[in-house]
CSV table of C-alpha atoms in Angstrom, one decimal:
chain,number,residue,atom,x,y,z
A,156,MET,CA,90.5,68.0,228.5
A,157,HIS,CA,92.2,65.8,226.2
A,158,VAL,CA,94.7,67.9,225.3
A,159,ARG,CA,95.3,68.2,229.1
A,160,ASN,CA,95.7,64.1,229.0
A,161,TRP,CA,98.1,64.5,226.1
A,162,TRP,CA,100.1,67.2,227.6
A,163,CYS,CA,100.8,64.3,231.1
A,164,CYS,CA,101.1,61.4,228.9
A,165,ALA,CA,103.9,63.5,227.2
A,166,LEU,CA,104.8,64.6,230.2
A,167,MET,CA,105.3,61.7,231.8
A,168,LEU,CA,106.8,60.3,229.0
A,169,CYS,CA,109.4,62.7,228.9
A,170,GLY,CA,110.7,62.1,232.8
A,171,MET,CA,110.9,58.0,232.5
A,172,ALA,CA,113.1,59.5,229.2
A,173,SER,CA,115.5,60.7,231.8
A,174,SER,CA,115.4,58.5,234.1
A,175,ALA,CA,116.2,55.7,232.1
A,176,GLN,CA,118.9,58.2,230.7
A,177,THR,CA,120.3,58.8,233.6
A,178,GLN,CA,120.3,55.5,235.5
A,179,LYS,CA,122.7,55.0,238.0
A,180,PRO,CA,126.2,53.6,237.0
A,181,LEU,CA,126.3,49.6,238.6
A,182,THR,CA,129.2,48.6,241.4
A,183,TRP,CA,130.6,45.5,241.1
A,184,GLU,CA,127.9,43.9,242.8
A,185,GLN,CA,125.2,44.9,241.5
A,186,VAL,CA,126.9,43.6,238.3
A,187,HIS,CA,127.7,40.5,239.5
A,188,GLU,CA,123.8,40.2,240.9
A,189,ARG,CA,122.7,40.7,237.2
A,190,PHE,CA,125.3,38.1,236.3
A,191,GLU,CA,123.7,35.1,238.1
A,192,GLN,CA,120.4,36.2,237.8
A,193,GLN,CA,120.4,36.5,233.6
A,194,ASN,CA,123.6,34.7,231.9
A,195,PRO,CA,122.0,32.4,230.6
A,196,THR,CA,125.3,29.7,230.2
A,197,LEU,CA,125.2,30.1,233.7
A,198,LEU,CA,121.4,29.4,233.9
A,199,ALA,CA,121.5,26.6,231.4
A,200,ASP,CA,124.5,24.5,233.2
A,201,LYS,CA,122.5,25.0,237.3
A,202,VAL,CA,119.5,22.3,234.8
A,203,SER,CA,121.9,19.9,234.8
A,204,VAL,CA,122.6,19.5,238.5
A,205,ASP,CA,118.8,20.1,238.6
A,206,GLU,CA,119.0,16.7,236.9
A,207,SER,CA,122.3,14.6,238.4
A,208,ARG,CA,119.7,14.6,241.6
A,209,ALA,CA,116.5,13.6,239.5
A,210,GLN,CA,118.7,10.8,238.7
A,211,GLN,CA,119.2,9.9,242.3
A,212,ILE,CA,115.7,9.2,242.7
A,213,THR,CA,116.3,6.5,239.6
A,214,ALA,CA,119.0,4.9,240.9
A,215,PHE,CA,117.5,4.3,244.3
A,216,LEU,CA,114.1,2.6,242.6
A,217,ARG,CA,113.6,-0.9,243.7
A,218,PRO,CA,113.3,-3.7,240.8
A,219,ASN,CA,109.7,-3.7,239.3
A,220,PRO,CA,107.4,-7.4,240.2
A,221,GLN,CA,106.7,-9.4,237.5
A,222,PHE,CA,103.0,-10.2,236.7
A,223,THR,CA,102.2,-13.5,235.0
A,224,LEU,CA,98.4,-14.9,234.1
A,225,SER,CA,98.5,-18.1,232.1
A,226,ALA,CA,96.1,-20.6,231.0
A,227,ASP,CA,95.9,-24.6,229.6
A,228,GLY,CA,93.5,-27.4,229.9
A,229,THR,CA,91.5,-25.6,226.8
A,230,GLN,CA,89.8,-28.4,224.5
A,231,ILE,CA,90.1,-27.3,221.0
A,232,ALA,CA,87.8,-30.2,219.1
A,233,PRO,CA,86.2,-32.4,220.0
A,234,TYR,CA,87.3,-36.1,220.3
A,235,LYS,CA,85.4,-39.5,220.7
A,236,GLY,CA,82.2,-37.1,219.8
A,237,THR,CA,82.4,-35.3,222.8
A,238,TRP,CA,83.8,-31.6,222.6
A,239,ARG,CA,83.7,-30.5,226.7
A,240,PRO,CA,86.6,-26.6,225.9
A,241,PHE,CA,86.0,-25.4,229.0
A,242,ALA,CA,86.2,-28.4,231.0
A,243,GLY,CA,89.7,-29.2,231.7
A,244,THR,CA,90.7,-25.2,230.8
A,245,PHE,CA,93.1,-24.2,234.0
A,246,GLU,CA,94.2,-19.9,234.7
A,247,SER,CA,97.2,-19.5,237.2
A,248,PRO,CA,97.9,-15.8,237.6
A,249,GLY,CA,101.7,-15.7,239.5
A,250,ILE,CA,104.3,-13.1,240.6
A,251,SER,CA,107.8,-12.6,241.0
A,252,TYR,CA,110.3,-10.2,242.6
A,253,LEU,CA,114.0,-9.9,241.5
A,254,HIS,CA,115.7,-9.8,244.7
A,255,GLU,CA,118.7,-7.3,245.7
A,256,ARG,CA,121.4,-8.3,247.8
A,257,GLN,CA,125.0,-6.9,248.9
A,258,HIS,CA,123.5,-3.0,248.8
A,259,LYS,CA,123.3,-2.6,245.5
A,260,ARG,CA,120.9,0.1,245.8
A,261,GLU,CA,122.3,1.9,248.6
A,262,LEU,CA,125.3,1.6,246.7
A,263,ARG,CA,123.5,2.9,243.2
A,264,LEU,CA,122.2,5.6,245.5
A,265,GLU,CA,125.0,6.6,246.6
A,266,SER,CA,127.6,6.9,243.7
A,267,ALA,CA,124.9,8.8,241.7
A,268,LYS,CA,124.7,11.4,245.4
A,269,GLU,CA,128.8,11.7,244.3
A,270,ALA,CA,128.3,12.3,241.0
A,271,THR,CA,125.5,15.3,241.8
A,272,LEU,CA,128.1,17.0,243.9
A,273,ILE,CA,131.1,16.1,240.9
A,274,VAL,CA,128.7,18.2,238.6
A,275,GLU,CA,127.8,20.9,241.5
A,276,SER,CA,131.7,21.3,241.9
A,277,GLY,CA,131.9,22.0,237.7
A,278,HIS,CA,128.8,24.3,237.5
A,279,THR,CA,131.1,26.3,240.7
A,280,ASP,CA,134.0,25.5,238.1
A,281,LEU,CA,132.1,27.3,235.5
A,282,GLU,CA,130.6,30.3,237.9
A,283,ARG,CA,134.1,30.5,238.2
A,284,THR,CA,135.8,30.6,235.1
A,285,LEU,CA,132.9,33.2,233.5
A,286,LEU,CA,132.8,35.4,236.7
A,287,PHE,CA,136.5,35.4,235.3
A,288,ASN,CA,135.3,36.9,231.9
A,289,LEU,CA,132.6,39.0,233.5
A,290,ARG,CA,135.5,40.7,236.1
A,291,GLY,CA,137.9,41.3,233.1
A,292,ALA,CA,135.0,42.9,231.0
A,293,PHE,CA,133.9,44.9,234.4
A,294,VAL,CA,137.5,46.1,234.6
A,295,SER,CA,138.1,47.4,230.7
A,296,THR,CA,134.9,49.5,231.1
A,297,LEU,CA,137.2,51.3,234.1
A,298,GLN,CA,140.1,51.5,232.2
A,299,ALA,CA,138.6,52.8,228.8
A,300,LYS,CA,136.0,55.2,231.1
A,301,ALA,CA,139.7,55.8,232.4
A,302,VAL,CA,141.4,56.6,229.3
A,303,LEU,CA,138.6,58.7,227.6
A,304,GLN,CA,138.5,61.0,230.6
A,305,LEU,CA,142.2,60.8,230.2
A,306,ALA,CA,142.7,62.0,226.6
A,307,LYS,CA,139.6,64.2,227.2
A,308,ASP,CA,142.2,66.1,229.9
A,309,ASN,CA,144.7,66.0,227.7
A,310,LEU,CA,142.8,67.6,224.2
A,311,ALA,CA,140.8,70.5,226.6
A,312,TYR,CA,144.8,70.5,228.1
A,313,TYR,CA,146.8,71.1,224.1
A,314,ASP,CA,142.7,73.4,222.8
A,315,HIS,CA,144.0,76.1,226.2
A,316,VAL,CA,147.6,76.4,225.4
A,317,LEU,CA,146.1,76.6,221.6
A,318,ASP,CA,145.0,79.8,222.9
A,319,ILE,CA,147.6,80.8,224.0
A,320,SER,CA,149.5,80.3,221.6
A,321,ARG,CA,147.3,82.2,219.0
A,322,GLN,CA,147.4,85.4,221.1
A,323,ARG,CA,151.4,84.8,221.0
A,324,PHE,CA,150.9,84.9,217.6
A,325,ASN,CA,148.2,87.9,217.1
A,326,ALA,CA,150.9,89.4,219.4
A,327,GLY,CA,153.6,88.9,216.8
A,328,ASP,CA,155.4,86.5,219.5
A,329,LEU,CA,154.7,83.6,217.9
A,330,ALA,CA,155.9,82.3,213.7
A,331,HIS,CA,153.7,81.3,211.6
A,332,ILE,CA,155.1,77.9,211.3
A,333,ASP,CA,155.2,77.3,214.9
A,334,LEU,CA,151.3,77.7,215.6
A,335,ASP,CA,150.8,75.5,212.0
A,336,ARG,CA,152.9,72.9,213.9
A,337,LEU,CA,150.8,73.3,217.2
A,338,GLU,CA,148.0,73.2,215.3
A,339,LEU,CA,148.2,70.1,213.5
A,340,GLN,CA,149.5,68.1,217.0
A,341,ARG,CA,146.3,68.6,217.8
A,342,VAL,CA,144.9,65.7,215.4
A,343,GLN,CA,146.7,63.3,217.4
A,344,TYR,CA,144.9,64.1,220.8
A,345,GLU,CA,140.9,64.0,218.6
A,346,SER,CA,141.8,60.2,217.8
A,347,ASP,CA,143.1,60.0,221.6
A,348,VAL,CA,139.5,60.7,221.9
A,349,GLN,CA,137.5,59.1,219.4
A,350,THR,CA,140.0,55.5,220.1
A,351,ALA,CA,138.9,55.7,223.2
A,352,GLU,CA,135.6,56.1,223.1
A,353,VAL,CA,135.2,53.2,221.3
A,354,ASN,CA,137.0,51.0,223.4
A,355,LEU,CA,134.6,52.3,226.0
A,356,ARG,CA,131.3,52.0,223.6
A,357,THR,CA,133.6,47.4,223.1
A,358,ALA,CA,133.5,46.4,226.5
A,359,LYS,CA,130.1,47.9,227.3
A,360,ILE,CA,128.5,45.4,224.2
A,361,GLU,CA,131.1,42.9,226.3
A,362,LEU,CA,129.7,43.2,229.6
A,363,LEU,CA,125.6,43.4,228.1
A,364,THR,CA,126.5,40.5,226.4
A,365,LEU,CA,127.5,39.0,229.4
A,366,LEU,CA,124.4,39.7,231.8
A,367,ASN,CA,122.3,38.7,228.7
A,368,ASP,CA,120.8,42.2,229.3
A,369,ARG,CA,119.9,44.7,225.6
A,370,ALA,CA,120.3,48.1,227.5
A,371,PRO,CA,121.3,50.7,225.2
A,372,ILE,CA,124.9,51.2,225.2
A,373,GLU,CA,124.0,55.1,226.3
A,374,GLN,CA,122.4,53.8,228.6
A,375,PHE,CA,124.1,51.6,230.5
A,376,ASP,CA,127.4,52.3,233.0
A,377,VAL,CA,129.7,51.2,235.5
A,378,SER,CA,131.3,52.2,238.1
A,379,GLY,CA,133.6,51.5,241.0
A,380,PRO,CA,137.3,52.1,241.6
A,381,PHE,CA,140.3,52.3,239.9
A,382,ASP,CA,142.8,51.6,241.6
A,383,PHE,CA,145.3,49.4,243.4
A,384,ASN,CA,146.0,48.1,246.7
A,385,ASP,CA,150.0,48.5,247.5
A,386,GLN,CA,149.4,45.3,250.5
A,387,LEU,CA,150.0,42.0,248.9
A,388,ALA,CA,149.4,39.1,250.9
A,389,SER,CA,152.4,35.6,251.1
A,390,ARG,CA,152.2,33.6,248.3
A,391,ASP,CA,151.7,30.0,250.9
A,392,ASP,CA,148.1,32.1,252.0
A,393,PHE,CA,146.6,32.0,248.5
A,394,ARG,CA,148.4,28.5,248.3
A,395,LYS,CA,146.1,27.2,250.8
A,396,ILE,CA,143.6,29.5,250.1
A,397,ALA,CA,143.4,27.7,247.0
A,398,LEU,CA,143.9,24.1,248.3
A,399,ASP,CA,140.1,24.4,249.6
A,400,THR,CA,138.6,26.5,247.6
A,401,ARG,CA,139.7,25.2,243.9
A,402,PRO,CA,136.3,23.4,242.6
A,403,ASP,CA,137.5,21.4,239.5
A,404,LEU,CA,140.3,19.9,242.3
A,405,LYS,CA,137.3,19.5,244.8
A,406,ALA,CA,135.5,17.2,241.6
A,407,ALA,CA,138.7,16.0,241.3
A,408,VAL,CA,138.9,14.2,245.1
A,409,GLU,CA,135.0,13.8,244.9
A,410,ALA,CA,135.9,11.3,241.6
A,411,ILE,CA,138.1,9.6,243.8
A,412,ASP,CA,135.2,8.5,246.4
A,413,LYS,CA,132.9,8.2,243.6
A,414,SER,CA,135.1,5.5,241.6
A,415,GLN,CA,135.8,4.3,244.5
A,416,THR,CA,132.0,3.7,245.2
A,417,ASP,CA,131.5,2.5,241.9
A,418,HIS,CA,134.0,-0.6,243.1
A,419,LYS,CA,132.1,-1.8,245.5
A,420,LEU,CA,129.2,-1.6,243.9
A,421,ALA,CA,130.7,-3.6,241.1
A,422,ILE,CA,131.9,-6.4,243.6
A,423,ALA,CA,128.0,-6.5,244.9
A,424,ASP,CA,126.6,-6.9,241.0
A,425,GLY,CA,128.5,-9.5,241.3
A,426,SER,CA,126.4,-11.2,244.0
A,427,THR,CA,123.7,-13.5,243.4
A,428,ASP,CA,120.1,-12.4,243.2
A,429,PRO,CA,117.5,-14.9,243.6
A,430,THR,CA,114.4,-14.0,241.9
A,431,PHE,CA,111.5,-15.2,244.2
A,432,GLY,CA,108.2,-16.4,242.3
A,433,ALA,CA,104.3,-17.3,243.6
A,434,TRP,CA,101.3,-18.5,241.6
A,435,TYR,CA,98.2,-19.3,242.2
A,436,THR,CA,96.2,-22.3,239.4
A,437,HIS,CA,92.8,-23.1,239.5
A,438,ASN,CA,91.1,-26.0,238.3
A,439,SER,CA,94.9,-27.7,238.2
A,440,SER,CA,96.3,-31.0,236.9
A,441,ASN,CA,97.9,-32.4,239.6
A,442,ASN,CA,98.1,-36.0,241.5
A,443,ASN,CA,95.7,-34.7,243.7
A,444,PRO,CA,92.1,-34.9,243.0
A,445,PHE,CA,90.4,-32.6,245.0
A,446,GLY,CA,93.4,-30.4,244.7
A,447,VAL,CA,90.9,-27.4,242.6
A,448,ASN,CA,93.0,-24.5,243.9
A,449,THR,CA,96.5,-24.6,244.2
A,450,LEU,CA,99.3,-22.6,245.5
A,451,GLY,CA,102.4,-22.6,244.1
A,452,VAL,CA,105.6,-21.6,244.6
A,453,SER,CA,109.4,-21.1,243.1
A,454,VAL,CA,112.8,-19.5,243.6
A,455,GLY,CA,114.9,-18.3,241.3
A,456,ILE,CA,119.2,-18.5,241.1
A,457,PRO,CA,121.6,-17.9,239.3
A,458,LEU,CA,124.7,-20.3,239.0
A,459,ARG,CA,126.8,-17.5,238.0
A,460,ILE,CA,129.9,-19.6,236.8
A,461,PHE,CA,131.0,-17.8,234.3
A,462,ASP,CA,130.6,-14.6,234.4
A,463,ARG,CA,130.8,-13.1,238.2
A,464,ASN,CA,131.6,-9.7,236.7
A,465,GLN,CA,135.4,-9.3,236.7
A,466,GLY,CA,135.6,-7.1,233.8
A,467,GLU,CA,133.3,-4.1,235.4
A,468,LYS,CA,135.1,-5.0,239.0
A,469,LEU,CA,138.7,-4.5,237.5
A,470,ARG,CA,138.0,-1.0,235.7
A,471,THR,CA,136.4,0.2,238.2
A,472,GLN,CA,140.3,-0.7,240.4
A,473,LEU,CA,141.4,0.3,236.9
A,474,ASP,CA,139.4,4.3,237.4
A,475,ILE,CA,140.2,4.4,240.9
A,476,THR,CA,144.3,4.7,240.5
A,477,ARG,CA,143.2,6.8,237.0
A,478,ASN,CA,141.4,9.3,239.6
A,479,GLN,CA,143.7,9.8,241.8
A,480,ARG,CA,146.7,10.4,239.5
A,481,LEU,CA,144.0,13.2,238.4
A,482,ARG,CA,143.5,14.8,241.5
A,483,ASP,CA,147.3,14.8,241.7
A,484,ALA,CA,147.3,16.6,238.2
A,485,ALA,CA,144.7,18.6,239.1
A,486,GLU,CA,146.3,19.9,242.5
A,487,ALA,CA,149.7,20.3,240.4
A,488,THR,CA,147.7,23.2,238.6
A,489,VAL,CA,146.2,24.4,241.2
A,490,LEU,CA,149.8,25.9,242.6
A,491,SER,CA,150.5,26.0,238.8
A,492,ASP,CA,148.0,29.0,238.0
A,493,VAL,CA,148.7,30.2,242.3
A,494,ASP,CA,152.1,31.2,241.4
A,495,SER,CA,151.8,32.4,237.8
A,496,GLY,CA,149.0,34.5,238.7
A,497,TYR,CA,150.9,35.7,241.9
A,498,ALA,CA,154.3,36.5,240.2
A,499,THR,CA,152.1,38.6,237.6
A,500,LEU,CA,150.6,40.4,240.1
A,501,SER,CA,153.8,41.2,242.4
A,502,SER,CA,155.3,42.4,238.6
A,503,ASN,CA,152.6,45.4,237.9
A,504,LEU,CA,152.8,45.8,242.3
A,505,THR,CA,157.0,46.9,241.2
A,506,LEU,CA,155.8,49.0,238.0
A,507,LEU,CA,153.0,50.9,239.6
A,508,ARG,CA,155.1,51.8,243.3
A,509,PRO,CA,157.3,54.7,241.5
A,510,TYR,CA,155.0,55.7,239.0
A,511,LYS,CA,152.5,56.5,242.0
A,512,ALA,CA,155.7,57.2,244.3
A,513,SER,CA,157.3,60.2,241.5
A,514,TYR,CA,156.6,59.3,238.4
A,515,LEU,CA,153.1,61.1,237.0
A,516,GLN,CA,154.1,64.2,239.9
A,517,LEU,CA,157.6,64.3,237.7
A,518,SER,CA,155.8,64.3,234.5
A,519,GLN,CA,153.1,66.6,235.0
A,520,HIS,CA,156.0,68.6,236.7
A,521,VAL,CA,158.6,68.6,233.8
A,522,ARG,CA,155.1,69.6,231.1
A,523,ASP,CA,154.2,72.7,233.2
A,524,THR,CA,158.2,74.4,233.4
A,525,ILE,CA,158.3,73.4,230.4
A,526,PHE,CA,155.3,75.0,229.3
A,527,PHE,CA,156.2,78.0,231.5
A,528,SER,CA,159.4,78.5,230.0
A,529,TYR,CA,158.6,77.9,225.9
A,530,GLN,CA,155.2,81.0,226.9
A,531,HIS,CA,158.5,83.3,227.6
A,532,GLY,CA,160.8,82.2,225.4
A,533,GLY,CA,163.1,80.8,227.3
A,534,ALA,CA,162.8,77.2,225.2
A,535,SER,CA,161.6,75.9,222.3
A,536,LEU,CA,158.3,74.3,220.4
A,537,LEU,CA,160.1,70.9,220.3
A,538,ASP,CA,160.7,70.8,223.7
A,539,PHE,CA,157.6,71.8,225.3
A,540,LEU,CA,155.9,69.0,223.0
A,541,ASN,CA,158.7,66.3,223.7
A,542,ALA,CA,157.7,67.2,227.5
A,543,GLN,CA,154.2,66.9,226.2
A,544,ALA,CA,154.9,64.2,224.3
A,545,GLU,CA,155.9,62.4,227.9
A,546,TYR,CA,153.7,63.1,229.2
A,547,ARG,CA,150.8,61.8,227.8
A,548,THR,CA,152.7,58.7,227.9
A,549,VAL,CA,153.5,58.3,231.4
A,550,GLN,CA,149.9,59.0,232.3
A,551,LEU,CA,148.5,56.8,229.9
A,552,ASN,CA,151.1,53.8,231.2
A,553,TYR,CA,149.6,54.8,234.8
A,554,VAL,CA,146.2,54.3,233.3
A,555,ASN,CA,147.5,51.0,231.2
A,556,LEU,CA,149.0,49.6,234.2
A,557,VAL,CA,146.2,49.8,236.9
A,558,GLY,CA,144.3,48.5,234.6
A,559,ALA,CA,146.8,45.8,234.3
A,560,TYR,CA,147.4,45.0,237.6
A,561,LEU,CA,143.3,44.9,238.0
A,562,MET,CA,143.0,42.1,235.5
A,563,ALA,CA,145.8,40.5,236.9
A,564,ALA,CA,143.9,40.3,240.3
A,565,ALA,CA,141.0,38.7,238.6
A,566,GLN,CA,143.9,36.0,237.6
A,567,LEU,CA,144.8,35.6,240.8
A,568,ASN,CA,141.1,35.2,241.8
A,569,LEU,CA,140.7,32.6,239.3
A,570,ALA,CA,143.6,31.1,240.2
A,571,VAL,CA,142.4,31.1,243.6
A,572,GLY,CA,138.5,29.9,243.1
A,573,ARG,CA,136.9,32.9,245.1
A,574,GLU,CA,137.6,36.8,244.6
A,575,VAL,CA,140.2,37.6,247.1
A,576,ILE,CA,141.6,40.5,246.2
A,577,GLN,CA,138.3,43.5,245.6
């Protein structure tokens, strides 16, 4: 019975290990979802939004009333042989309250809400930047996988060439020095495979770091289209989307609104706030011999002769102008980012179109033709090695250009403020 249980546990563990090793590659949507749920930097910054909302509660609080209790008239020493210490003691509890005028509480709340909007826009802007880093790591992983596959294909093809060359050497149709040169050239393709594997592991590590994932690299993989879209919208379309979407530009506009509210609040703070007070006195000392229980009231009005909050009024007025200038600078930055990203993407498309239309097929045709000719003695070994090197270079350039296109697309998405190019 124990042996049977042991074997069942072993089979379950093997099944779990097998399922872990065969984990399905993650798509970009799944990577994006995990990033929003697990990235510590994004989650920590999200707390700052909640903190800003909590400050709205503080901003709208009323002033606390003041409670006072005083006692006086207690005889502390005998006088003319008489000592009645508490006969003349009177107690006077009182309460006072500062009444805020000119809608100060409402303006403080409005300023706090606008500050929260700025923090929310800042959080969205941080997410925009981190998403660009995430997309870059995702693209780097796809590119490293494509380069690795290309390196393996080149190595497999070259091994096929070596097998044929060894057969020719055994048949006396190939010189020993030519075979040695072919054998020696293989190290380049082996090096390409090893370099590609290291680059793939590095890209996966960066992606796992952004996801805050501790999964083994061997069990982690991503998948997605590694290609380019030949169609590209106009630059003006991207500009319009960016002006409507960019969170840093929104934050600059919201900063103007907040500075205007702060200026109104500064004007309101320059107004006079009266303090109302009332108190009750037991056994009071006054001219009314029957005034044992009395009530008193007071109104305190500060005389704002010197301090009328002039400095804060001027500062907030200047702050409006400063934030307007910053908004103009932010808009110029947004348009510059879009123009730069658009130019880079257009340049990559200009290079990619002829590669896909002719260069890839042409490089393969030249290599196969030269190899066939070399195999039948119509071309030299140097011609074949040059054709093979040209094929390798063209194919690798194409993969790198696709990776550069995807990174340029991510850069344009960053400039626009949302993913307009998948």
